[in-house]
Every structure is written in structure tokens, then in C-alpha cells.
Short mmCIF file of C-alpha atoms and ligand atoms in Angstrom, two decimals:
data_model
loop_
_atom_site.label_atom_id
_atom_site.label_comp_id
_atom_site.label_asym_id
_atom_site.label_seq_id
_atom_site.Cartn_x
_atom_site.Cartn_y
_atom_site.Cartn_z
CA MET O 1 19.24 -8.22 -18.79
CA ALA O 2 19.23 -6.37 -16.14
CA LYS O 3 16.00 -6.85 -13.19
CA LYS O 4 13.22 -4.00 -12.95
CA ARG O 5 13.02 -2.05 -10.59
CA ILE O 6 10.16 -1.90 -8.20
CA LEU O 7 9.34 0.33 -5.85
CA SER O 8 6.93 0.62 -3.37
CA GLY O 9 5.34 2.09 -0.21
CA MET O 10 2.58 2.51 2.85
CA ARG O 11 2.15 4.73 5.43
CA PRO O 12 3.28 3.17 8.72
CA THR O 13 -0.52 2.92 10.66
CA GLY O 14 0.23 -0.23 12.39
CA LYS O 15 -1.87 -2.95 11.61
CA LEU O 16 -2.48 -4.24 8.41
CA HIS O 17 -6.37 -5.50 6.75
CA LEU O 18 -7.17 -7.11 3.90
CA GLY O 19 -8.03 -4.25 2.11
CA ASN O 20 -4.48 -3.86 1.89
CA TYR O 21 -3.52 -6.84 1.19
CA VAL O 22 -5.31 -7.24 -1.32
CA GLY O 23 -5.02 -3.91 -3.18
CA ALA O 24 -1.20 -4.32 -2.81
CA LEU O 25 0.89 -6.37 -0.76
CA GLU O 26 0.03 -9.12 -2.35
CA ASN O 27 1.54 -7.63 -5.30
CA TRP O 28 4.51 -7.36 -3.58
CA THR O 29 4.49 -10.66 -2.76
CA LYS O 30 4.27 -11.84 -5.92
CA LEU O 31 6.76 -10.41 -8.13
CA GLN O 32 10.40 -9.52 -5.59
CA ASP O 33 11.19 -12.19 -8.24
CA GLU O 34 10.37 -10.28 -11.07
CA TYR O 35 11.84 -7.46 -9.79
CA GLN O 36 14.42 -5.88 -7.71
CA SER O 37 12.32 -4.86 -5.17
CA PHE O 38 12.42 -2.24 -2.35
CA HIS O 39 9.65 -1.32 0.11
CA LEU O 40 9.12 1.38 1.87
CA ILE O 41 7.82 2.55 4.92
CA ALA O 42 6.17 6.45 4.35
CA ASP O 43 6.94 8.26 7.91
CA TYR O 44 7.18 11.24 6.55
CA HIS O 45 3.92 11.12 4.91
CA VAL O 46 2.36 10.09 8.12
CA LEU O 47 2.91 14.06 9.04
CA THR O 48 0.75 15.35 6.23
CA THR O 49 -2.15 15.13 8.03
CA ASP O 50 -1.58 14.08 12.20
CA LEU O 51 0.99 15.74 13.51
CA SER O 52 1.19 13.60 16.95
CA THR O 53 4.49 11.14 16.49
CA ASP O 54 3.64 9.09 19.54
CA GLU O 55 2.53 6.21 17.82
CA ILE O 56 4.92 5.81 13.97
CA TYR O 57 7.17 3.97 15.42
CA ASN O 58 5.25 1.62 16.42
CA ASN O 59 3.04 1.65 13.63
CA THR O 60 6.15 1.14 11.80
CA ILE O 61 7.17 -1.80 13.67
CA GLU O 62 3.27 -3.45 13.49
CA MET O 63 3.29 -3.08 9.46
CA VAL O 64 6.59 -4.67 9.04
CA ILE O 65 5.78 -7.27 11.29
CA ASP O 66 2.87 -8.02 8.28
CA TRP O 67 4.85 -6.85 6.04
CA LEU O 68 6.76 -9.89 6.75
CA ALA O 69 4.37 -12.41 7.90
CA ALA O 70 2.56 -12.02 4.33
CA GLY O 71 5.85 -13.01 2.64
CA LEU O 72 8.51 -10.32 2.12
CA GLU O 73 11.55 -11.15 2.02
CA PRO O 74 13.66 -8.07 3.09
CA GLU O 75 16.82 -10.56 2.13
CA LYS O 76 15.79 -10.14 -1.59
CA ALA O 77 13.32 -7.10 -1.00
CA PRO O 78 14.93 -4.22 1.32
CA ILE O 79 12.57 -2.88 4.34
CA PHE O 80 13.18 0.75 5.25
CA ARG O 81 12.06 3.62 6.82
CA GLN O 82 12.05 7.01 4.32
CA SER O 83 12.47 9.55 7.31
CA GLN O 84 16.30 7.59 8.16
CA ILE O 85 17.85 8.13 4.26
CA LYS O 86 18.61 11.75 4.39
CA GLU O 87 18.48 11.98 0.83
CA HIS O 88 14.72 11.92 0.41
CA THR O 89 14.23 15.39 1.76
CA GLU O 90 17.26 16.84 -0.19
CA LEU O 91 15.62 15.29 -3.40
CA PHE O 92 12.31 17.07 -2.07
CA LEU O 93 13.47 20.17 -2.05
CA ILE O 94 14.60 20.34 -5.73
CA PHE O 95 11.93 18.52 -6.91
CA SER O 96 9.60 20.90 -5.55
CA MET O 97 10.57 23.76 -7.90
CA LEU O 98 9.48 21.58 -10.61
CA ILE O 99 6.00 21.34 -10.31
CA THR O 100 3.22 23.78 -10.06
CA LYS O 101 0.97 24.62 -7.48
CA ALA O 102 -1.62 24.84 -9.00
CA ARG O 103 -0.66 21.17 -11.07
CA LEU O 104 -0.46 19.17 -6.92
CA GLU O 105 -4.38 21.21 -5.72
CA ARG O 106 -5.50 19.61 -9.13
CA ASN O 107 -4.68 15.94 -7.41
CA PRO O 108 -7.88 13.93 -6.80
CA THR O 109 -6.83 12.00 -3.95
CA LEU O 110 -5.88 15.19 -1.81
CA LYS O 111 -9.22 16.77 -3.28
CA GLU O 112 -10.69 13.25 -1.93
CA GLN O 113 -8.65 13.41 1.57
CA VAL O 114 -9.84 16.87 1.67
CA ARG O 115 -13.11 16.75 0.97
CA ASP O 116 -13.03 13.17 3.69
CA LEU O 117 -10.67 14.47 6.22
CA ASN O 118 -12.59 18.12 6.46
CA ILE O 119 -8.85 19.96 6.09
CA GLU O 120 -9.01 23.52 6.30
CA ASN O 121 -5.84 24.79 6.39
CA LEU O 122 -4.05 22.69 3.72
CA THR O 123 -0.27 22.62 4.70
CA TYR O 124 2.52 23.44 1.57
CA GLY O 125 4.18 19.92 3.01
CA HIS O 126 0.34 17.95 2.53
CA LEU O 127 0.30 19.82 -0.84
CA GLY O 128 3.82 18.94 -1.27
CA TYR O 129 2.27 14.88 -0.67
CA PRO O 130 2.94 13.84 -4.28
CA VAL O 131 6.41 15.55 -4.65
CA LEU O 132 7.81 13.02 -1.95
CA GLN O 133 6.43 10.50 -2.76
CA ALA O 134 7.81 10.88 -6.61
CA VAL O 135 11.20 11.56 -4.57
CA ASP O 136 10.47 7.63 -2.40
CA ILE O 137 10.18 6.22 -6.23
CA LEU O 138 12.68 8.11 -7.80
CA LEU O 139 15.57 8.13 -5.84
CA TYR O 140 15.92 4.28 -6.21
CA LYS O 141 14.61 4.81 -9.59
CA GLY O 142 11.87 2.63 -9.52
CA ASP O 143 10.05 1.50 -13.24
CA VAL O 144 6.81 -0.04 -11.46
CA VAL O 145 5.11 0.58 -8.71
CA PRO O 146 2.22 -1.46 -7.63
CA VAL O 147 -0.24 0.20 -5.00
CA GLY O 148 -4.14 0.86 -5.64
CA GLU O 149 -6.44 2.38 -7.51
CA ASP O 150 -6.41 5.84 -4.99
CA GLN O 151 -2.51 6.12 -5.97
CA LEU O 152 -2.53 6.20 -9.69
CA PRO O 153 -2.49 9.84 -9.32
CA HIS O 154 0.46 10.35 -7.64
CA ILE O 155 2.50 8.68 -9.95
CA GLU O 156 1.49 10.08 -13.12
CA ILE O 157 3.18 13.15 -10.94
CA THR O 158 5.57 11.19 -10.51
CA ARG O 159 6.21 10.27 -14.50
CA GLU O 160 5.89 14.74 -15.04
CA ILE O 161 8.52 15.40 -12.57
CA ALA O 162 10.64 12.76 -13.96
CA ARG O 163 10.30 13.96 -16.68
CA ARG O 164 10.59 17.38 -16.49
CA PHE O 165 14.11 16.85 -14.67
CA ASN O 166 15.29 14.90 -17.49
CA ASN O 167 14.37 17.77 -20.01
CA GLN O 168 16.26 20.55 -17.39
CA TYR O 169 19.20 18.64 -16.76
CA CYS O 170 20.36 15.97 -18.61
CA SER O 171 20.23 17.14 -22.29
CA ASP O 172 22.57 14.50 -22.92
CA GLU O 173 21.31 11.08 -21.22
CA PRO O 174 18.02 11.12 -18.87
CA ILE O 175 18.76 9.86 -15.73
CA PHE O 176 14.97 8.99 -13.48
CA PRO O 177 12.67 6.92 -15.68
CA GLU O 178 9.14 7.59 -15.93
CA PRO O 179 7.82 5.13 -13.77
CA GLU O 180 4.47 3.02 -14.46
CA GLY O 181 2.04 2.24 -11.48
CA LYS O 182 0.70 -1.15 -11.48
CA ILE O 183 -3.10 -2.01 -9.54
CA THR O 184 -3.90 -5.72 -8.30
CA GLN O 185 -7.41 -7.56 -10.12
CA PHE O 186 -9.17 -6.38 -6.89
CA ALA O 187 -8.01 -2.41 -6.63
CA ARG O 188 -10.13 -2.51 -3.58
CA LEU O 189 -12.27 -5.23 -1.08
CA PRO O 190 -15.26 -3.38 0.34
CA GLY O 191 -15.07 -3.16 4.13
CA LEU O 192 -17.67 -5.20 6.27
CA ASP O 193 -20.48 -2.34 6.18
CA GLY O 194 -20.14 -2.13 2.32
CA ASN O 195 -18.02 0.86 2.13
CA ARG O 196 -13.79 0.95 0.60
CA MET O 197 -11.89 -0.70 3.79
CA SER O 198 -10.61 1.02 5.49
CA LYS O 199 -8.98 1.97 9.82
CA SER O 200 -10.99 5.41 10.26
CA LEU O 201 -14.15 3.02 8.90
CA GLY O 202 -13.71 0.22 11.97
CA ASN O 203 -15.29 -2.81 8.52
CA THR O 204 -11.95 -4.41 8.32
CA ILE O 205 -10.49 -7.69 9.30
CA PHE O 206 -6.68 -7.45 10.37
CA LEU O 207 -4.00 -9.97 9.01
CA SER O 208 -4.06 -10.91 12.79
CA ASP O 209 -7.08 -11.62 13.03
CA GLU O 210 -7.72 -15.29 14.68
CA PRO O 211 -10.47 -17.66 13.96
CA ASP O 212 -13.07 -16.77 16.38
CA VAL O 213 -12.32 -13.03 16.02
CA VAL O 214 -12.94 -12.99 11.47
CA ASN O 215 -16.17 -15.88 12.55
CA GLN O 216 -17.83 -13.06 14.65
CA LYS O 217 -17.17 -10.02 11.89
CA LEU O 218 -18.48 -11.94 8.94
CA ARG O 219 -21.63 -12.45 11.12
CA LYS O 220 -22.62 -9.07 10.75
CA ALA O 221 -21.20 -8.29 7.73
CA VAL O 222 -24.03 -6.98 5.09
CA THR O 223 -25.66 -9.17 2.63
CA ASP O 224 -28.93 -8.47 0.83
CA PRO O 225 -31.09 -6.67 1.96
CA GLN O 226 -34.07 -8.65 0.36
CA LYS O 227 -32.92 -12.11 1.29
CA VAL O 228 -34.29 -11.83 4.62
CA ARG O 229 -35.11 -15.90 5.56
CA LYS O 230 -33.13 -18.82 4.87
CA ASN O 231 -34.70 -19.92 1.58
CA ASP O 232 -35.40 -16.47 0.18
CA PRO O 233 -33.39 -16.27 -2.98
CA GLY O 234 -30.27 -13.80 -3.50
CA ARG O 235 -28.32 -11.62 -5.20
CA PRO O 236 -24.32 -12.39 -5.15
CA GLU O 237 -23.86 -9.59 -7.74
CA ILE O 238 -24.45 -7.01 -4.74
CA CYS O 239 -23.69 -9.49 -1.81
CA LEU O 240 -20.77 -8.42 0.13
CA VAL O 241 -19.63 -11.49 1.88
CA PHE O 242 -19.97 -12.98 -2.37
CA THR O 243 -17.52 -10.14 -3.10
CA TYR O 244 -14.93 -12.36 -0.68
CA HIS O 245 -16.11 -15.66 -1.36
CA LYS O 246 -14.05 -14.64 -5.05
CA LYS O 247 -11.42 -13.61 -3.76
CA PHE O 248 -10.51 -16.52 -1.77
CA ASN O 249 -13.04 -19.25 -2.00
CA PRO O 250 -13.21 -19.13 -5.79
CA GLU O 251 -13.16 -23.00 -6.21
CA GLU O 252 -16.80 -22.60 -4.22
CA LEU O 253 -17.96 -19.44 -6.62
CA GLY O 254 -20.31 -21.25 -9.26
CA GLU O 255 -22.00 -23.43 -6.99
CA ILE O 256 -22.55 -20.15 -4.20
CA GLU O 257 -23.32 -18.11 -6.66
CA THR O 258 -26.53 -20.75 -7.87
CA ASN O 259 -27.18 -21.76 -4.97
CA CYS O 260 -27.96 -18.57 -3.32
CA ARG O 261 -29.98 -17.54 -5.90
CA SER O 262 -32.13 -20.66 -5.69
CA GLY O 263 -32.62 -19.75 -2.00
CA ALA O 264 -31.01 -23.12 -0.98
CA LEU O 265 -27.74 -21.99 0.36
CA GLY O 266 -29.22 -19.36 3.50
CA CYS O 267 -26.39 -16.00 4.71
CA VAL O 268 -25.51 -18.22 7.51
CA GLU O 269 -23.93 -21.21 6.04
CA CYS O 270 -22.12 -19.08 3.48
CA LYS O 271 -20.63 -16.69 5.97
CA THR O 272 -20.12 -19.83 7.53
CA LYS O 273 -17.78 -21.28 4.25
CA CYS O 274 -16.77 -18.03 3.64
CA SER O 275 -15.32 -17.01 7.32
CA ALA O 276 -13.41 -20.83 7.03
CA LYS O 277 -11.60 -20.07 4.17
CA MET O 278 -10.07 -16.96 4.86
CA ASN O 279 -9.45 -18.41 7.90
CA GLN O 280 -7.86 -20.41 5.83
CA PHE O 281 -5.67 -17.92 4.40
CA LEU O 282 -4.91 -15.68 7.44
CA ALA O 283 -3.07 -19.12 8.66
CA PRO O 284 0.15 -19.38 7.97
CA ILE O 285 -0.37 -15.11 8.19
CA ILE O 286 -0.29 -15.48 11.67
CA GLU O 287 1.96 -18.32 11.67
CA ARG O 288 4.66 -16.31 10.93
CA ARG O 289 3.25 -13.04 12.75
CA LYS O 290 3.71 -14.81 15.92
CA LYS O 291 7.46 -15.80 15.20
CA TYR O 292 8.53 -12.49 14.51
CA GLU O 293 6.47 -10.78 17.57
CA ALA O 294 8.12 -13.02 20.02
CA ASN O 295 11.52 -11.56 18.57
CA LEU O 296 11.32 -8.08 17.76
CA ASP O 297 15.43 -7.49 17.30
CA LEU O 298 14.99 -9.85 13.86
CA VAL O 299 12.27 -6.56 12.75
CA LYS O 300 14.82 -4.05 13.54
CA SER O 301 17.67 -5.69 12.02
CA ILE O 302 15.86 -6.19 9.18
CA ILE O 303 15.13 -2.58 9.14
CA ASN O 304 18.47 -1.52 9.23
CA ASP O 305 20.07 -3.65 7.40
CA GLY O 306 17.64 -2.57 5.23
CA GLU O 307 18.42 0.99 5.05
CA GLN O 308 22.41 0.24 4.78
CA LYS O 309 21.15 -0.79 1.30
CA ALA O 310 18.72 1.58 0.29
CA ARG O 311 21.14 4.79 1.58
CA ALA O 312 23.95 3.27 -0.10
CA ILE O 313 21.80 3.20 -3.78
CA ALA O 314 19.85 7.00 -2.50
CA GLU O 315 23.45 8.36 -2.07
CA VAL O 316 24.32 7.13 -6.34
CA THR O 317 21.09 9.10 -7.04
CA MET O 318 22.14 11.82 -5.24
CA LYS O 319 25.53 12.43 -6.59
CA GLU O 320 24.05 12.42 -10.15
CA VAL O 321 21.42 14.64 -9.69
CA HIS O 322 24.67 16.75 -8.07
CA GLN O 323 26.54 16.69 -11.78
CA LYS O 324 23.40 16.78 -13.47
CA MET O 325 22.42 20.25 -11.75
CA LYS O 326 26.27 21.23 -11.53
CA ILE O 327 25.77 21.83 -7.82
CA GLY O 328 28.58 21.07 -5.56
N1 LIG X 1 1.18 6.98 -0.99
C1 LIG X 1 1.34 6.04 -0.62
C2 LIG X 1 -0.36 5.75 0.33
O1 LIG X 1 -0.97 6.38 0.51
C3 LIG X 1 2.60 5.59 0.28
C4 LIG X 1 4.06 5.70 -0.76
C5 LIG X 1 4.65 6.50 -0.06
C6 LIG X 1 3.89 5.18 -1.40
N2 LIG X 1 5.51 6.92 -0.57
C7 LIG X 1 5.39 5.64 -1.94
C8 LIG X 1 3.73 4.07 -2.80
C9 LIG X 1 6.21 5.64 -2.85
C10 LIG X 1 3.94 4.22 -3.34
C11 LIG X 1 5.86 4.27 -4.17
O2 LIG X 1 -0.51 4.61 0.32
#
């Protein structure tokens, strides 16, 4: 049987952090054998919240280096920019007729963004963010979309658009799948201040952070505020560093929990253990990153190759769409 297809994407925000990794990228690398995967760089999506384009290219390269360093294998799983496949804009126009303005205004991810970024005048394109995302997924007939939790509403909109198109234009046989979102176990890794890990909050640990940087950042991380002195008993369930141990140091988890509660383990030592594990995890990623940094032509040619593969598929889908719609 043919492999099911994954379509996943990220906006190019530059260097990635552990939150990006744990929330999505880790799943991408794990699933690339079981599925036929495509990885999309959502460069047009950047414009929804930031019209300046100066950084998009560099941010794209930095992000792709992190993807590769984290273990994506582009021969198996092509990497491409949305902007370079013109079928995205074409299908976006068609899909925008298949969903109402009221439906898009109910999108909780949009509401959150409007609130967090203090957006007073929402653009037509920003309102249409999930429509463009639906195109990203459906042009490649993605069955499964591994994303962070915040993206599930967009997958739901994608399913609705697929259904609407199929009902309206494909009386014989539907052409679009209704894709499913797949979230990771640690869908949200908190940042160093306990909030959601996010570049704009300045609370990140980057995949490219060298050991001394990680050590320093963890030293400042918040822990249980009631554990003031080394031998005070702590509450792992509310401790950020304990959350990091869960992810990066599962072997020692039980021991750390016991010794934190009893007061035998102080926060300084606990943090040292934690950063050692994180650094162990990051070491191979940093090493691979250096190889790609030293060979940018390779990175560019990987993107180029990916775009050729993506384009071939997008062209076929678009032809089908035109046929079904009796256009052209
Ligand atoms: N909206 C996603 C985000 O902000 C990025 C994205 C764009 C995406 N197109 C996609 C994710 C298609 C999955 C599939 O993280």
C-alpha cells in the first residue's frame, strides 16, 4: 500500500528553539520513514504579521539548517518554500470562496494573535491565514499534519474546505483528503520563565546554543519559589526544571523527584544535571549545524531540489482542480 502523506510547515522565524523541536520538529524526523513527508517553509505567511521582508531569506536559511541538523532527510522528505510554487496563490483564490468571513473570525488562534500582538486593523490576508494553510496541505493532498496544539483549529478549517470543495465540484470522486492533525506528547515546552517558549518572550534555549550558553540560561531558570535554601523540600510538579528533566532526563526522573521533595537535592545541582543532559542532546545537532553552515550552497541546492519535487505535485493537483471546476 502507498504510504500516507505528511505535509507540515513552519513560518521562517530564524534559528529554532527547543519549543519548536519538541512541539513539532521531533515528530517530523520520527515520522519521515513511515510517511511520505513534505516540509514547507511558510514564507508568505510571515506577511500576515510583519510586512518587512528583509529577514525572510536569512531566517529561511537558518531554519532549514536547524531542520537538517535535527535530522530531516531531504532526499526522503523534500523541503520547499511556499512562495516558489505559484499554485499556492492560485488555489488560495479558489479556496477563499469556499469559507465564510464569519467562520474565519471565529478562529481561536487568530483571536489569540490579535490580542497578544495588539492588532487593531486586521488585514484581509491575515484573516485568510488558515485558507493559505489549507492550500499548503491540500495541494499536496496531505493526510496527516504534525503540528503544535495551537494549529489544530487551522487543521479543522482545512478539513472543512476540503469537504466543501469535494461536495461542490467532485460529484463522482472526491479529490481532497480530510487531513488529521497530530500533536506531540510535549506539545508545549515552557520557556525559561515558565511561559510558553517563544522568541518574542526572550525565554528560549536554541538548538544552536553551545554548552556554556545552556548552562548559563538554566542557572537563571525559575524553580519552586518556596525552595529557597538548598535543603528546603521542593515541589517538582510546579518546577520548570523538572519539566525539562521529564523530557531530557527521563532515566533519572524518579530519583530527582524523590530527592527534590526530601530536600536532599538542591536547585543548583539539579540544574547542573539538567543542563548536562540538554547539552548531550544538543551536541549532535550543533555538530551537524556546523557542517551545513560551512556549506550554504548545499543548503540552497537542497531547497531547490525540494521545490522541483513540490512543484511537480502541485501542478498535477491544480490540473485536477481545473478539470473538476470545468475551468480552462
Ligand atoms: N501555521 C503554521 C504555524 O504558524 C505554519 C504553517 C503554514 C503550516 N502552513 C502550514 C503548518 C501547513 C502545517 C501545515 O506554525
